[in-house]
Amino acid sequence: MRQNEMFLLKLGEVVLKGQNRRSFEDRLVANTARRLKSCGSFQVYIRQSTIYAEPTTDTCDMEAAYAAARQVFGVVSVARAVPCEKTVESIVETAKDYLADAFASARSFKVESKRADKNYPMNSIQLSQAVGGELAEAFPQVTVDVHNPDLTVHVEIREKHAYVHAPAVPGAGGLPVGMGGHAVSLLSGGLDSPVSSWMMARRGVELEMVHFVSPPYTSQQAQDKVLELAHLLTAYCGRLRVHIVPFTEIQEEIRKNCPEEYFTLIMRRFMMRLAQAIAKRAGAKALITGESLGQVASQTMMALAVTDDVTEMPVLRPLIGMDKVEIIRMSREIGTYDTSILPYEDCCTVFTPRHPATRPKVEDIRAAEAKLDVEGLTARSLEGEEWIWVKP
């Protein structure tokens, strides 16, 4: 770690908030500090719409912290920077030292300056010209190119210090987790539900997960796969509670008593009932699913109306207008793809009908479901529920 190196985390849409902006900023600082804690001791604070994360010991893992900072929702960019005195001489010396390797591999450069401290005697253009001129003399093999440079040297003049850094890298964006409410997400072992969970967490939603298991039809490996998906999501969301709900009896009763073309729809209705019961108990205000319109028979518009028929809470479906290619791309980007494609079946694939109904009517599903002890099956399933904390 270079002495004095630290991170500048730039805020995104948080800066557009009005009177409650302070609460968003406080939550974002707390989330950032919590996320960096595993990487060492950092002082984390906010000034002028920028979060500063400064290591307080030489033992901090700066590479791990750099990666972690990029996964904090609410942060749009992260830069590794070095503070220095607010003089041209100090800025130039810091840039020569800190960016020496970058200058060695660049053929052209420019300087971009920003003045958060409006009392600074030079404006941004004047500062860029002064620093750029000095750096051009110090690195004569690198030409100045203000339009398409290989290297951009960033200089920021802030309250106490100037900061020198190379271009920032993109952050996770979105809103701080915890500012968008509390919801329960139905997490299967497939591609869709981890992506939908990530998307809602990115909007500031604090998540709990519900996963349904059907032993002996589903294996321990399938459950472990889901817990690993939850673990991968904690890099963005923080720790997650995963509710494991037994579903075997419900599925067997559906198979014995209901028309085959309705198997999946009635199963989904039970899942929504159970998830809603868990959400109410947890104080959550919405359910989240990974459904995409028309992707499978149970996700047609009429089929979705059938499953929503048993819920009182809002059902958030962030993937509703996305196709499979987009979902796969996102799963790769957030790091869940390789785990999602592991060949362990979950309960959604148990007793799949050969010819599922695609245009079901709510009254027909209600009539088919009337042959079941809905309240008893739901109650016994909830009695068997267990939960597991999954940590980053």
PDB file of N, CA and C in Angstrom, residues 151-198:
ATOM      1  N   LEU A 151      -3.885   8.683 -20.735  1.00  0.00           N
ATOM      2  CA  LEU A 151      -3.955   8.852 -19.289  1.00  0.00           C
ATOM      3  C   LEU A 151      -4.571  10.201 -18.953  1.00  0.00           C
ATOM      4  N   THR A 152      -5.544  10.182 -18.069  1.00  0.00           N
ATOM      5  CA  THR A 152      -6.102  11.428 -17.538  1.00  0.00           C
ATOM      6  C   THR A 152      -5.717  11.543 -16.071  1.00  0.00           C
ATOM      7  N   VAL A 153      -5.036  12.617 -15.732  1.00  0.00           N
ATOM      8  CA  VAL A 153      -4.663  12.897 -14.346  1.00  0.00           C
ATOM      9  C   VAL A 153      -5.761  13.770 -13.746  1.00  0.00           C
ATOM     10  N   HIS A 154      -6.400  13.263 -12.710  1.00  0.00           N
ATOM     11  CA  HIS A 154      -7.484  14.004 -12.062  1.00  0.00           C
ATOM     12  C   HIS A 154      -6.963  14.710 -10.817  1.00  0.00           C
ATOM     13  N   VAL A 155      -7.308  15.973 -10.705  1.00  0.00           N
ATOM     14  CA  VAL A 155      -6.952  16.770  -9.531  1.00  0.00           C
ATOM     15  C   VAL A 155      -8.235  17.344  -8.948  1.00  0.00           C
ATOM     16  N   GLU A 156      -8.458  17.105  -7.673  1.00  0.00           N
ATOM     17  CA  GLU A 156      -9.636  17.644  -7.003  1.00  0.00           C
ATOM     18  C   GLU A 156      -9.194  18.518  -5.839  1.00  0.00           C
ATOM     19  N   ILE A 157      -9.679  19.740  -5.817  1.00  0.00           N
ATOM     20  CA  ILE A 157      -9.381  20.663  -4.727  1.00  0.00           C
ATOM     21  C   ILE A 157     -10.561  20.655  -3.772  1.00  0.00           C
ATOM     22  N   ARG A 158     -10.323  20.150  -2.579  1.00  0.00           N
ATOM     23  CA  ARG A 158     -11.412  20.037  -1.603  1.00  0.00           C
ATOM     24  C   ARG A 158     -11.085  20.842  -0.342  1.00  0.00           C
ATOM     25  N   GLU A 159     -11.889  20.654   0.695  1.00  0.00           N
ATOM     26  CA  GLU A 159     -11.790  21.493   1.893  1.00  0.00           C
ATOM     27  C   GLU A 159     -10.376  21.576   2.459  1.00  0.00           C
ATOM     28  N   LYS A 160      -9.819  20.430   2.770  1.00  0.00           N
ATOM     29  CA  LYS A 160      -8.545  20.404   3.483  1.00  0.00           C
ATOM     30  C   LYS A 160      -7.353  20.091   2.596  1.00  0.00           C
ATOM     31  N   HIS A 161      -7.590  19.312   1.543  1.00  0.00           N
ATOM     32  CA  HIS A 161      -6.476  18.825   0.735  1.00  0.00           C
ATOM     33  C   HIS A 161      -6.820  18.894  -0.750  1.00  0.00           C
ATOM     34  N   ALA A 162      -5.778  18.742  -1.542  1.00  0.00           N
ATOM     35  CA  ALA A 162      -5.954  18.391  -2.953  1.00  0.00           C
ATOM     36  C   ALA A 162      -5.813  16.873  -3.048  1.00  0.00           C
ATOM     37  N   TYR A 163      -6.458  16.300  -4.051  1.00  0.00           N
ATOM     38  CA  TYR A 163      -6.404  14.848  -4.243  1.00  0.00           C
ATOM     39  C   TYR A 163      -6.017  14.571  -5.693  1.00  0.00           C
ATOM     40  N   VAL A 164      -5.074  13.659  -5.857  1.00  0.00           N
ATOM     41  CA  VAL A 164      -4.596  13.278  -7.181  1.00  0.00           C
ATOM     42  C   VAL A 164      -4.962  11.822  -7.424  1.00  0.00           C
ATOM     43  N   HIS A 165      -5.566  11.561  -8.582  1.00  0.00           N
ATOM     44  CA  HIS A 165      -5.899  10.169  -8.899  1.00  0.00           C
ATOM     45  C   HIS A 165      -6.031   9.976 -10.403  1.00  0.00           C
ATOM     46  N   ALA A 166      -5.908   8.738 -10.828  1.00  0.00           N
ATOM     47  CA  ALA A 166      -6.184   8.357 -12.217  1.00  0.00           C
ATOM     48  C   ALA A 166      -7.704   8.232 -12.372  1.00  0.00           C
ATOM     49  N   PRO A 167      -8.223   7.918 -13.571  1.00  0.00           N
ATOM     50  CA  PRO A 167      -9.677   7.821 -13.740  1.00  0.00           C
ATOM     51  C   PRO A 167     -10.321   6.861 -12.747  1.00  0.00           C
ATOM     52  N   ALA A 168     -11.495   7.243 -12.269  1.00  0.00           N
ATOM     53  CA  ALA A 168     -12.261   6.396 -11.363  1.00  0.00           C
ATOM     54  C   ALA A 168     -12.861   5.226 -12.137  1.00  0.00           C
ATOM     55  N   VAL A 169     -13.233   4.172 -11.408  1.00  0.00           N
ATOM     56  CA  VAL A 169     -13.903   3.024 -12.009  1.00  0.00           C
ATOM     57  C   VAL A 169     -15.375   3.052 -11.590  1.00  0.00           C
ATOM     58  N   PRO A 170     -16.262   2.461 -12.392  1.00  0.00           N
ATOM     59  CA  PRO A 170     -17.690   2.506 -12.043  1.00  0.00           C
ATOM     60  C   PRO A 170     -17.988   1.765 -10.747  1.00  0.00           C
ATOM     61  N   GLY A 171     -18.923   2.296  -9.991  1.00  0.00           N
ATOM     62  CA  GLY A 171     -19.440   1.622  -8.811  1.00  0.00           C
ATOM     63  C   GLY A 171     -20.740   0.906  -9.130  1.00  0.00           C
ATOM     64  N   ALA A 172     -21.418   0.440  -8.095  1.00  0.00           N
ATOM     65  CA  ALA A 172     -22.648  -0.341  -8.291  1.00  0.00           C
ATOM     66  C   ALA A 172     -23.854   0.524  -8.592  1.00  0.00           C
ATOM     67  N   GLY A 173     -23.798   1.817  -8.243  1.00  0.00           N
ATOM     68  CA  GLY A 173     -24.921   2.701  -8.487  1.00  0.00           C
ATOM     69  C   GLY A 173     -26.104   2.405  -7.583  1.00  0.00           C
ATOM     70  N   GLY A 174     -27.256   2.949  -7.957  1.00  0.00           N
ATOM     71  CA  GLY A 174     -28.467   2.684  -7.201  1.00  0.00           C
ATOM     72  C   GLY A 174     -28.572   3.510  -5.932  1.00  0.00           C
ATOM     73  N   LEU A 175     -29.275   2.940  -4.937  1.00  0.00           N
ATOM     74  CA  LEU A 175     -29.530   3.605  -3.667  1.00  0.00           C
ATOM     75  C   LEU A 175     -29.006   2.751  -2.517  1.00  0.00           C
ATOM     76  N   PRO A 176     -28.693   3.367  -1.388  1.00  0.00           N
ATOM     77  CA  PRO A 176     -28.166   2.590  -0.263  1.00  0.00           C
ATOM     78  C   PRO A 176     -29.167   1.549   0.227  1.00  0.00           C
ATOM     79  N   VAL A 177     -28.684   0.335   0.460  1.00  0.00           N
ATOM     80  CA  VAL A 177     -29.553  -0.718   0.985  1.00  0.00           C
ATOM     81  C   VAL A 177     -30.107  -0.282   2.331  1.00  0.00           C
ATOM     82  N   GLY A 178     -31.415  -0.451   2.483  1.00  0.00           N
ATOM     83  CA  GLY A 178     -32.088  -0.056   3.701  1.00  0.00           C
ATOM     84  C   GLY A 178     -32.953   1.172   3.542  1.00  0.00           C
ATOM     85  N   MET A 179     -32.781   1.903   2.426  1.00  0.00           N
ATOM     86  CA  MET A 179     -33.572   3.123   2.206  1.00  0.00           C
ATOM     87  C   MET A 179     -34.779   2.886   1.321  1.00  0.00           C
ATOM     88  N   GLY A 180     -34.928   1.674   0.778  1.00  0.00           N
ATOM     89  CA  GLY A 180     -36.044   1.393  -0.127  1.00  0.00           C
ATOM     90  C   GLY A 180     -37.074   0.464   0.463  1.00  0.00           C
ATOM     91  N   GLY A 181     -37.031   0.258   1.782  1.00  0.00           N
ATOM     92  CA  GLY A 181     -37.984  -0.635   2.412  1.00  0.00           C
ATOM     93  C   GLY A 181     -37.427  -2.033   2.591  1.00  0.00           C
ATOM     94  N   HIS A 182     -38.296  -2.941   3.012  1.00  0.00           N
ATOM     95  CA  HIS A 182     -37.921  -4.301   3.392  1.00  0.00           C
ATOM     96  C   HIS A 182     -38.824  -5.258   2.627  1.00  0.00           C
ATOM     97  N   ALA A 183     -38.243  -6.227   1.951  1.00  0.00           N
ATOM     98  CA  ALA A 183     -39.028  -7.151   1.133  1.00  0.00           C
ATOM     99  C   ALA A 183     -38.485  -8.564   1.243  1.00  0.00           C
ATOM    100  N   VAL A 184     -39.332  -9.530   0.926  1.00  0.00           N
ATOM    101  CA  VAL A 184     -38.953 -10.945   0.907  1.00  0.00           C
ATOM    102  C   VAL A 184     -38.862 -11.391  -0.543  1.00  0.00           C
ATOM    103  N   SER A 185     -37.717 -11.978  -0.892  1.00  0.00           N
ATOM    104  CA  SER A 185     -37.477 -12.429  -2.256  1.00  0.00           C
ATOM    105  C   SER A 185     -37.523 -13.945  -2.323  1.00  0.00           C
ATOM    106  N   LEU A 186     -38.261 -14.478  -3.294  1.00  0.00           N
ATOM    107  CA  LEU A 186     -38.337 -15.918  -3.510  1.00  0.00           C
ATOM    108  C   LEU A 186     -37.110 -16.341  -4.300  1.00  0.00           C
ATOM    109  N   LEU A 187     -36.204 -17.065  -3.636  1.00  0.00           N
ATOM    110  CA  LEU A 187     -34.911 -17.409  -4.223  1.00  0.00           C
ATOM    111  C   LEU A 187     -34.871 -18.880  -4.586  1.00  0.00           C
ATOM    112  N   SER A 188     -34.794 -19.151  -5.884  1.00  0.00           N
ATOM    113  CA  SER A 188     -34.625 -20.523  -6.362  1.00  0.00           C
ATOM    114  C   SER A 188     -33.160 -20.717  -6.738  1.00  0.00           C
ATOM    115  N   GLY A 189     -32.851 -21.839  -7.362  1.00  0.00           N
ATOM    116  CA  GLY A 189     -31.480 -22.078  -7.773  1.00  0.00           C
ATOM    117  C   GLY A 189     -31.211 -21.690  -9.209  1.00  0.00           C
ATOM    118  N   GLY A 190     -32.156 -20.994  -9.852  1.00  0.00           N
ATOM    119  CA  GLY A 190     -31.994 -20.658 -11.258  1.00  0.00           C
ATOM    120  C   GLY A 190     -31.265 -19.353 -11.496  1.00  0.00           C
ATOM    121  N   LEU A 191     -31.342 -18.886 -12.723  1.00  0.00           N
ATOM    122  CA  LEU A 191     -30.670 -17.655 -13.119  1.00  0.00           C
ATOM    123  C   LEU A 191     -31.434 -16.417 -12.688  1.00  0.00           C
ATOM    124  N   ASP A 192     -32.763 -16.500 -12.697  1.00  0.00           N
ATOM    125  CA  ASP A 192     -33.587 -15.302 -12.615  1.00  0.00           C
ATOM    126  C   ASP A 192     -33.658 -14.682 -11.221  1.00  0.00           C
ATOM    127  N   SER A 193     -33.951 -15.487 -10.212  1.00  0.00           N
ATOM    128  CA  SER A 193     -34.228 -14.902  -8.895  1.00  0.00           C
ATOM    129  C   SER A 193     -33.017 -14.218  -8.256  1.00  0.00           C
ATOM    130  N   PRO A 194     -31.777 -14.699  -8.424  1.00  0.00           N
ATOM    131  CA  PRO A 194     -30.656 -13.912  -7.890  1.00  0.00           C
ATOM    132  C   PRO A 194     -30.526 -12.550  -8.563  1.00  0.00           C
ATOM    133  N   VAL A 195     -30.789 -12.500  -9.869  1.00  0.00           N
ATOM    134  CA  VAL A 195     -30.702 -11.222 -10.582  1.00  0.00           C
ATOM    135  C   VAL A 195     -31.804 -10.280 -10.113  1.00  0.00           C
ATOM    136  N   SER A 196     -33.026 -10.791  -9.968  1.00  0.00           N
ATOM    137  CA  SER A 196     -34.116  -9.929  -9.516  1.00  0.00           C
ATOM    138  C   SER A 196     -33.864  -9.432  -8.098  1.00  0.00           C
ATOM    139  N   SER A 197     -33.292 -10.288  -7.251  1.00  0.00           N
ATOM    140  CA  SER A 197     -32.963  -9.865  -5.885  1.00  0.00           C
ATOM    141  C   SER A 197     -31.920  -8.750  -5.914  1.00  0.00           C
ATOM    142  N   TRP A 198     -30.894  -8.922  -6.726  1.00  0.00           N
ATOM    143  CA  TRP A 198     -29.841  -7.913  -6.857  1.00  0.00           C
ATOM    144  C   TRP A 198     -30.430  -6.583  -7.341  1.00  0.00           C
TER     145      TRP A 198
END
